[in-house]
Coordinates of C-alpha atoms and ligand atoms in Angstrom, one line a residue:
X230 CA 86.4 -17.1 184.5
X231 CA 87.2 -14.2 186.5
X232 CA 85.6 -13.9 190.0
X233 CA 84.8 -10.3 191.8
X234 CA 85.8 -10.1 195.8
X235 CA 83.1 -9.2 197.8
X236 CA 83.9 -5.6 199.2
X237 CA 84.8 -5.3 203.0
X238 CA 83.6 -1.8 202.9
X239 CA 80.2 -1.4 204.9
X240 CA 79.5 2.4 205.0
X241 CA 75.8 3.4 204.1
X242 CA 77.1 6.3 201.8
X243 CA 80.1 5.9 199.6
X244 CA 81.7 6.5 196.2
X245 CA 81.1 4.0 193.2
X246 CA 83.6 4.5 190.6
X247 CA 81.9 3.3 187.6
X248 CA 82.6 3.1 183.9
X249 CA 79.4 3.7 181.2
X250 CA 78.3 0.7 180.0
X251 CA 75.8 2.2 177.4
X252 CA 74.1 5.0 176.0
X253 CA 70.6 5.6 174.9
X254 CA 68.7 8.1 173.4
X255 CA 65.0 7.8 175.1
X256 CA 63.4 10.7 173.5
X257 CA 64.8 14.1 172.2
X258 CA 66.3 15.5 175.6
X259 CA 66.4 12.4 177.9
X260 CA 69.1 10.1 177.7
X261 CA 69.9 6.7 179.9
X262 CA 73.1 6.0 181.1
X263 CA 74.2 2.5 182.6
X264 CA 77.1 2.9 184.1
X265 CA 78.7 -0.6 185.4
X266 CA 81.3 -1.1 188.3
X267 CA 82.8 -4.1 190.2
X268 CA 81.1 -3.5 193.2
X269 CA 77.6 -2.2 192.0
X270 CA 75.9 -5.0 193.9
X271 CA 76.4 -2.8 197.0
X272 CA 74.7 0.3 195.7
X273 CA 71.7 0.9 197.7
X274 CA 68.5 1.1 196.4
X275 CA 65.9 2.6 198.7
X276 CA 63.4 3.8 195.9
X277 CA 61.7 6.8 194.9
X278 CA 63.3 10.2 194.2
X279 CA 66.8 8.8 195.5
X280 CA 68.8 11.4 194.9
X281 CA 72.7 10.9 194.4
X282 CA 76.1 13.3 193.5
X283 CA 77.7 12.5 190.1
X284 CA 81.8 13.7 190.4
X285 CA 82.7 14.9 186.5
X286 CA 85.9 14.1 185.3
X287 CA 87.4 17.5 183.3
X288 CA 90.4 18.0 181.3
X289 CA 91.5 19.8 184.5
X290 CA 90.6 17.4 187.0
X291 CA 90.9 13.7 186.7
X292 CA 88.8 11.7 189.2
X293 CA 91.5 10.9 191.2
X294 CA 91.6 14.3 192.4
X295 CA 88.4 13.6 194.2
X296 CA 88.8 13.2 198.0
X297 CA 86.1 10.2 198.6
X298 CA 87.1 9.7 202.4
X299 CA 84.4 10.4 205.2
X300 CA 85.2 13.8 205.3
X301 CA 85.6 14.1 201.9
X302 CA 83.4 17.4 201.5
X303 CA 85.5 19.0 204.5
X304 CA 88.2 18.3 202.2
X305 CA 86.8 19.3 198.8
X306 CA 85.3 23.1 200.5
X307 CA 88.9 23.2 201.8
X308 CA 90.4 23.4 198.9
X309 CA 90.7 26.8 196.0
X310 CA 87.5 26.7 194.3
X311 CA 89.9 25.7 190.6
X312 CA 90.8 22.3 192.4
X313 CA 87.6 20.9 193.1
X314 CA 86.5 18.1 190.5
X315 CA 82.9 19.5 190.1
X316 CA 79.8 17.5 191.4
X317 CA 76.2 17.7 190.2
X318 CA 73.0 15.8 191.9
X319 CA 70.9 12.9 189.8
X320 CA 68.5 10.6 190.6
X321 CA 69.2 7.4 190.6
X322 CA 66.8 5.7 187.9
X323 CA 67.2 1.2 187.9
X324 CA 69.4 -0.6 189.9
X325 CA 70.4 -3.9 188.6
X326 CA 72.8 -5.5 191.7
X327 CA 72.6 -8.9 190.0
X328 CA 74.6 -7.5 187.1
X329 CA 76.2 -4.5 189.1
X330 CA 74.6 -1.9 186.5
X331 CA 72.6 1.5 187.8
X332 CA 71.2 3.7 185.2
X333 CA 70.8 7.3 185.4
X334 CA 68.9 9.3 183.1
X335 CA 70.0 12.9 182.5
X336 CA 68.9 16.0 180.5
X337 CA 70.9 16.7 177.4
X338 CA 70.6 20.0 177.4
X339 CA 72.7 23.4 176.5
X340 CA 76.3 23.1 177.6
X341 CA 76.7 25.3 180.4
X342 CA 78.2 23.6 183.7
X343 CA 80.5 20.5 184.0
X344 CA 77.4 18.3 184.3
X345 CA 75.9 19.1 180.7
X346 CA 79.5 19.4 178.8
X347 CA 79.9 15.4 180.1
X348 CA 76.8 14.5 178.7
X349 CA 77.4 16.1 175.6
X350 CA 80.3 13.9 175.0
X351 CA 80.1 11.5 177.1
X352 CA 81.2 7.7 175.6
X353 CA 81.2 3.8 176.6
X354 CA 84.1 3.2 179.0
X355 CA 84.5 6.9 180.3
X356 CA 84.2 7.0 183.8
X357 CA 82.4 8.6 186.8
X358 CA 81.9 8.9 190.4
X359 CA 78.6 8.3 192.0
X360 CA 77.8 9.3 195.9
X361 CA 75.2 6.8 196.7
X362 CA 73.5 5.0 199.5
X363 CA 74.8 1.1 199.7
X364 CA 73.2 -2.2 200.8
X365 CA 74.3 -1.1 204.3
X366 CA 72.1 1.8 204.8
X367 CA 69.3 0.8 207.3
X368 CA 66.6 2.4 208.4
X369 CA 65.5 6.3 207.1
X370 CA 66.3 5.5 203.2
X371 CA 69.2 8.1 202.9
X372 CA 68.4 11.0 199.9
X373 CA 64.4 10.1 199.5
X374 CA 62.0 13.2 200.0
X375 CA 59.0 11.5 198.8
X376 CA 57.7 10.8 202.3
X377 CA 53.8 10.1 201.3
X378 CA 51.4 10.0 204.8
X379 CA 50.1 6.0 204.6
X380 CA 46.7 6.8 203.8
X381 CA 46.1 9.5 201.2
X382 CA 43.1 9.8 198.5
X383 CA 45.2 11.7 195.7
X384 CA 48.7 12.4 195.0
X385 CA 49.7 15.6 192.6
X386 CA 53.2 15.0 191.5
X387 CA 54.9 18.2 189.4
X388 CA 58.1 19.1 188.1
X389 CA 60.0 19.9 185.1
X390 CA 62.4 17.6 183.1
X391 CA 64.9 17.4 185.8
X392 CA 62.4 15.7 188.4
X393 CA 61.1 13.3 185.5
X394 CA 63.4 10.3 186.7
X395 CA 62.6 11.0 190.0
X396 CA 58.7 10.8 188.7
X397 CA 58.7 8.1 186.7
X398 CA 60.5 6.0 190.1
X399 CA 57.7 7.0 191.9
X400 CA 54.7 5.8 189.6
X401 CA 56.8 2.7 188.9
X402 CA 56.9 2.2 192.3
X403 CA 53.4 2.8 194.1
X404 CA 50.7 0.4 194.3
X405 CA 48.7 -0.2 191.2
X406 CA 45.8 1.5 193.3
X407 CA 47.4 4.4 194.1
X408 CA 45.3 7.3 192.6
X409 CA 46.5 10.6 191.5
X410 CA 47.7 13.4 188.6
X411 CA 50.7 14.0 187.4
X412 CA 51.9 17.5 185.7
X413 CA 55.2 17.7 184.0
X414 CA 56.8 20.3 182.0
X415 CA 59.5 18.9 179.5
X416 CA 61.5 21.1 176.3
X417 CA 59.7 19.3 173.8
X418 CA 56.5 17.1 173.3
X419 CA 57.9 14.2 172.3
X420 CA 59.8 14.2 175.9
X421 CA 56.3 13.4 177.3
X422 CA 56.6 10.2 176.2
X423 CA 59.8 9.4 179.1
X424 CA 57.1 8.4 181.9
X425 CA 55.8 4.9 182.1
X426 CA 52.0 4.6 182.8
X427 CA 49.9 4.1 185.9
X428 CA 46.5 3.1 185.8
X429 CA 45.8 5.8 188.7
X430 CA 47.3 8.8 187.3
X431 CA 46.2 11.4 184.9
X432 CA 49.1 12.8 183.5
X433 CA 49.0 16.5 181.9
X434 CA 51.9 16.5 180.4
X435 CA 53.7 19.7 177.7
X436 CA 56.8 20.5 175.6
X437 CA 57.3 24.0 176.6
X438 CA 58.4 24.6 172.7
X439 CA 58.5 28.4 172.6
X440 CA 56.3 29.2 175.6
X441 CA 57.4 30.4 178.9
X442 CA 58.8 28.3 181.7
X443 CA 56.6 27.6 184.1
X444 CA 53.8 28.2 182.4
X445 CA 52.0 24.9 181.6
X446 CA 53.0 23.1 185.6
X447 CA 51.3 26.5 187.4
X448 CA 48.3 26.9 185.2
X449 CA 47.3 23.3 185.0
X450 CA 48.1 23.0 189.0
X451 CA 46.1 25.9 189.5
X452 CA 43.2 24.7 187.2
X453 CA 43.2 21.0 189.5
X454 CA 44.3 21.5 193.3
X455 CA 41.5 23.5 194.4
X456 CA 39.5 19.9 193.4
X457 CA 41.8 17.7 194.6
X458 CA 41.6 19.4 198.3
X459 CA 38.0 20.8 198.3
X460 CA 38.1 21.8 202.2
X461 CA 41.5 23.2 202.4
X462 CA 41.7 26.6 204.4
X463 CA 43.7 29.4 203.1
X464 CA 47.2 29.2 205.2
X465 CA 50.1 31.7 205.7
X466 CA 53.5 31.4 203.4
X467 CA 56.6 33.4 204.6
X468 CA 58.4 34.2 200.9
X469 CA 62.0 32.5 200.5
X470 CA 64.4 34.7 198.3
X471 CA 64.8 31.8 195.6
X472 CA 68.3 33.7 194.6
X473 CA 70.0 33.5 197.9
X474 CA 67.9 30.7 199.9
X475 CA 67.4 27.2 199.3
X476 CA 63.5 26.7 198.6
X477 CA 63.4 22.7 199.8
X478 CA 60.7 22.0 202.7
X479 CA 60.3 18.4 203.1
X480 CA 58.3 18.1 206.0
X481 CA 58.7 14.8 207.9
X482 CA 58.8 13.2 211.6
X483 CA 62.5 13.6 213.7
X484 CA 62.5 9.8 212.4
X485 CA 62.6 10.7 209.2
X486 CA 59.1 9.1 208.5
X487 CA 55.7 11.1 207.0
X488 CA 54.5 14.4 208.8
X489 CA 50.8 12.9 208.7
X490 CA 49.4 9.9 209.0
X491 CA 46.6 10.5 206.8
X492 CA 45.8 13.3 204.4
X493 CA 43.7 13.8 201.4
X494 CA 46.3 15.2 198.9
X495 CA 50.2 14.6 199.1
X496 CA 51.9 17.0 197.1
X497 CA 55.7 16.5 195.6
X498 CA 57.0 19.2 193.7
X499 CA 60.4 19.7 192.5
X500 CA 62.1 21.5 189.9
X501 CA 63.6 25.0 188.3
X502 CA 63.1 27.4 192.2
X503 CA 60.6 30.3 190.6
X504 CA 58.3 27.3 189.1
X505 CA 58.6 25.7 193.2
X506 CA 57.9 29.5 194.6
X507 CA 55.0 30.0 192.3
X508 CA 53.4 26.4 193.4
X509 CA 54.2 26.3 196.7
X510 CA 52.4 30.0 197.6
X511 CA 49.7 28.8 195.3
X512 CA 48.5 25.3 197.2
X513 CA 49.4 26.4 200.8
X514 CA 48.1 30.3 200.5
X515 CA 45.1 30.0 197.8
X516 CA 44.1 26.5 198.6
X517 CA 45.0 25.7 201.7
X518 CA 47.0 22.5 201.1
X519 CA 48.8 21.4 204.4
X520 CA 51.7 22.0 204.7
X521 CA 52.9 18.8 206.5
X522 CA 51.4 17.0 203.3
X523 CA 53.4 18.6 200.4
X524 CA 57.1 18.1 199.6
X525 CA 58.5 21.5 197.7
X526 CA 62.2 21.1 195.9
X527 CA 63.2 24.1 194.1
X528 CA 66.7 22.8 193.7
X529 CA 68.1 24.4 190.4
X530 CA 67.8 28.0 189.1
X531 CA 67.5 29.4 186.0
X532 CA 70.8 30.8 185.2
X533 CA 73.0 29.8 188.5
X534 CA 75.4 26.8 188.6
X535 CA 74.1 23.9 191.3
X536 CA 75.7 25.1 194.7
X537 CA 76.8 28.7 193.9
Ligands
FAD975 C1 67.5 16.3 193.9 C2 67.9 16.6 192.5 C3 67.7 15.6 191.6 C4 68.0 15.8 190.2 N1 67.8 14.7 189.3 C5 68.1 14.9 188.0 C6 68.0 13.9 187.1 O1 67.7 12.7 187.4 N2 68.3 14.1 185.8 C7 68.7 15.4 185.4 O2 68.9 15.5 184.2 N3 68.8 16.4 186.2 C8 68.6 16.2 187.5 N4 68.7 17.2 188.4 C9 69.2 18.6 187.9 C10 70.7 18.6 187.7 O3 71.3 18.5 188.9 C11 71.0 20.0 187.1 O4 70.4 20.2 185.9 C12 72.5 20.3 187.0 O5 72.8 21.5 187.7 C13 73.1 20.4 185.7 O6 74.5 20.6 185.8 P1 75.3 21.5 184.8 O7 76.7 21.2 185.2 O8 74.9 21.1 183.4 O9 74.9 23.0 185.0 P2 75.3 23.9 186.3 O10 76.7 24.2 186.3 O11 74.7 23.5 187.5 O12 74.5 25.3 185.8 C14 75.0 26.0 184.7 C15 73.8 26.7 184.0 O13 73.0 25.7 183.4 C16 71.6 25.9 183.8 N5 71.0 24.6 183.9 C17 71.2 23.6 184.8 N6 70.4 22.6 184.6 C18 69.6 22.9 183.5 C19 68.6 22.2 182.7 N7 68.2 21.0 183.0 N8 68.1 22.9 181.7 C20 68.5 24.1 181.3 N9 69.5 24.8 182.0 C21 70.0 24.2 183.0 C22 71.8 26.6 185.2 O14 70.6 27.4 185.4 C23 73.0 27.5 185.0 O15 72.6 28.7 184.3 C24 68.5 17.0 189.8 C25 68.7 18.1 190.7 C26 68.5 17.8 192.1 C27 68.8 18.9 193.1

């Protein structure tokens, strides 16, 4: 019987090369991947929305071509744009350090960036890099933006298909008290089915089929916060140009902890930016949410490759 080394390596954020170990279709456009590697007992797992950069082999660029080192962005900008291996973010999903597996659950969608032509064709055995946290990260969890206050009455959790993992970590996660409602958007109905239940949490959840984006997570938002914060005053909201700015406002203590101790509604929101915008003036302007109790991540766009 073979025996694995224990790795010497003790950095709280490194590279896992890993190989997948299986594929699995969960419903029409979310599929699991377990990817297994030698030294997977070291990937950390803080929890929640821990989010994680997969490197995508191409036909161009083989792995190797990665720079993984400390300064490995510094030496990925450095380079022409046609030699960087491209790099998307996930969430991780499960980590299994007992039999080094981690499983990652992406969105099969159109092919349009390095992230969705790998999952397209992705097989057993090919392989991948994953950024991650590891066993050695202490303190602040590194990557986590759900930073609830430790008392709160309700939670509101929203997002489209691409902060669904980072959802279903999150109700998998919380106490079985834990009280709240959860509004997804997904491509199809049947992709409802992805979250696992909570006895807590309402969940108002819609195949966008042929309507509009956005549609269903603002109007059902708009028809619940007002009742989930009953006393909130009206506050100001400076506008972020969503096609030139980042709209991602985690608010949280210089130690990395919650922004309030207490509040009655924590808010996490992540997803497509004009969905994020629309929310985010919504609960803060028309409702008066506070701001220190609401996490907004409008981290992808509608039409622009992550990072460009
Ligand atoms: C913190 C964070 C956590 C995330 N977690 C997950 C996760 O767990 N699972 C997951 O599936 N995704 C997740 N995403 C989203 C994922 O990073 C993007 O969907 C990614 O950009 C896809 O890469 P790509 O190479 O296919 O497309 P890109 O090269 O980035 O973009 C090319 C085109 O595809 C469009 N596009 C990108 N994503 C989608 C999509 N989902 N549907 C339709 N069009 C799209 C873009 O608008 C652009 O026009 C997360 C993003 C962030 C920031």
């Amino acid at each position: 019987m073979s025996t694995i080394a224990p790795s010497t390596d003790t950095r709280p954020m490194r590279f896992f090369r890993v190989q997948v170990a299986a594929i699995q279709n969960l419903t029409p456009s979310f599929r699991r991947f377990t990817f297994t590697g030698d030294d997977l007992d070291e990937y950390g797992d803080p929890g929640f929305d821990q989010r994680v950069k997969i490197v995508f082999p191409s036909e161009r660029l083989a792995l190797d071509e990665m720079p993984t080192g400390d300064d490995w962005y510094v030496e990925w900008r450095a380079r022409p744009e046609a030699e960087r291996p491209p790099f998307r973010t996930y969430t991780t999903r499960a980590v299994r350090p007992a039999v080094r597996e981690v499983d990652i659950d992406m969105v099969a969608h159109d092919v349009q960036g390095p992230a969705s032509a790998w999952i397209d064709r992705a097989a057993v055995g090919d392989e991948v890099l994953i950024l991650a946290p590891t066993v050695h990260a202490a303190g602040v969890p590194l990557g986590v933006d759900f930073v609830p206050p430790a008392t709160t009455e309700e939670l509101l959790l929203v997002g489209d298909e691409t902060a669904a993992p980072a959802i279903a970590v999150i109700l998998e996660q919380l106490p079985r008290t834990a009280t709240g409602i959860v509004v997804l958007e997904v491509p199809d109905d049947r992709d409802a089915a992805y979250l696992p239940p909570h006895p807590g949490f309402r969940v108002y959840a819609s195949g966008r089929g042929a309507g509009e984006r956005h549609d269903h997570l603002v109007r059902v938002v708009e028809a619940h916060a007002g009742v989930l914060c009953p006393d909130g005053r009206g506050g100001d909201v400076e506008e972020i140009d969503i096609d030139h700015d980042l709209l991602w406002e985690v608010p949280r203590t210089a130690k990395g902890g919650a922004a309030l101790k207490s509040a009655p509604l924590y808010a996490w929101i992540a997803g497509e930016a004009g969905a994020v915008k629309a929310l985010r003036r919504h609960l803060v302007r028309d409702v008066g949410v506070d701001r220190r109790a609401v996490a907004f991540m409008g981290y992808w766009r509608l039409g622009r490759a992550e990072g460009s």
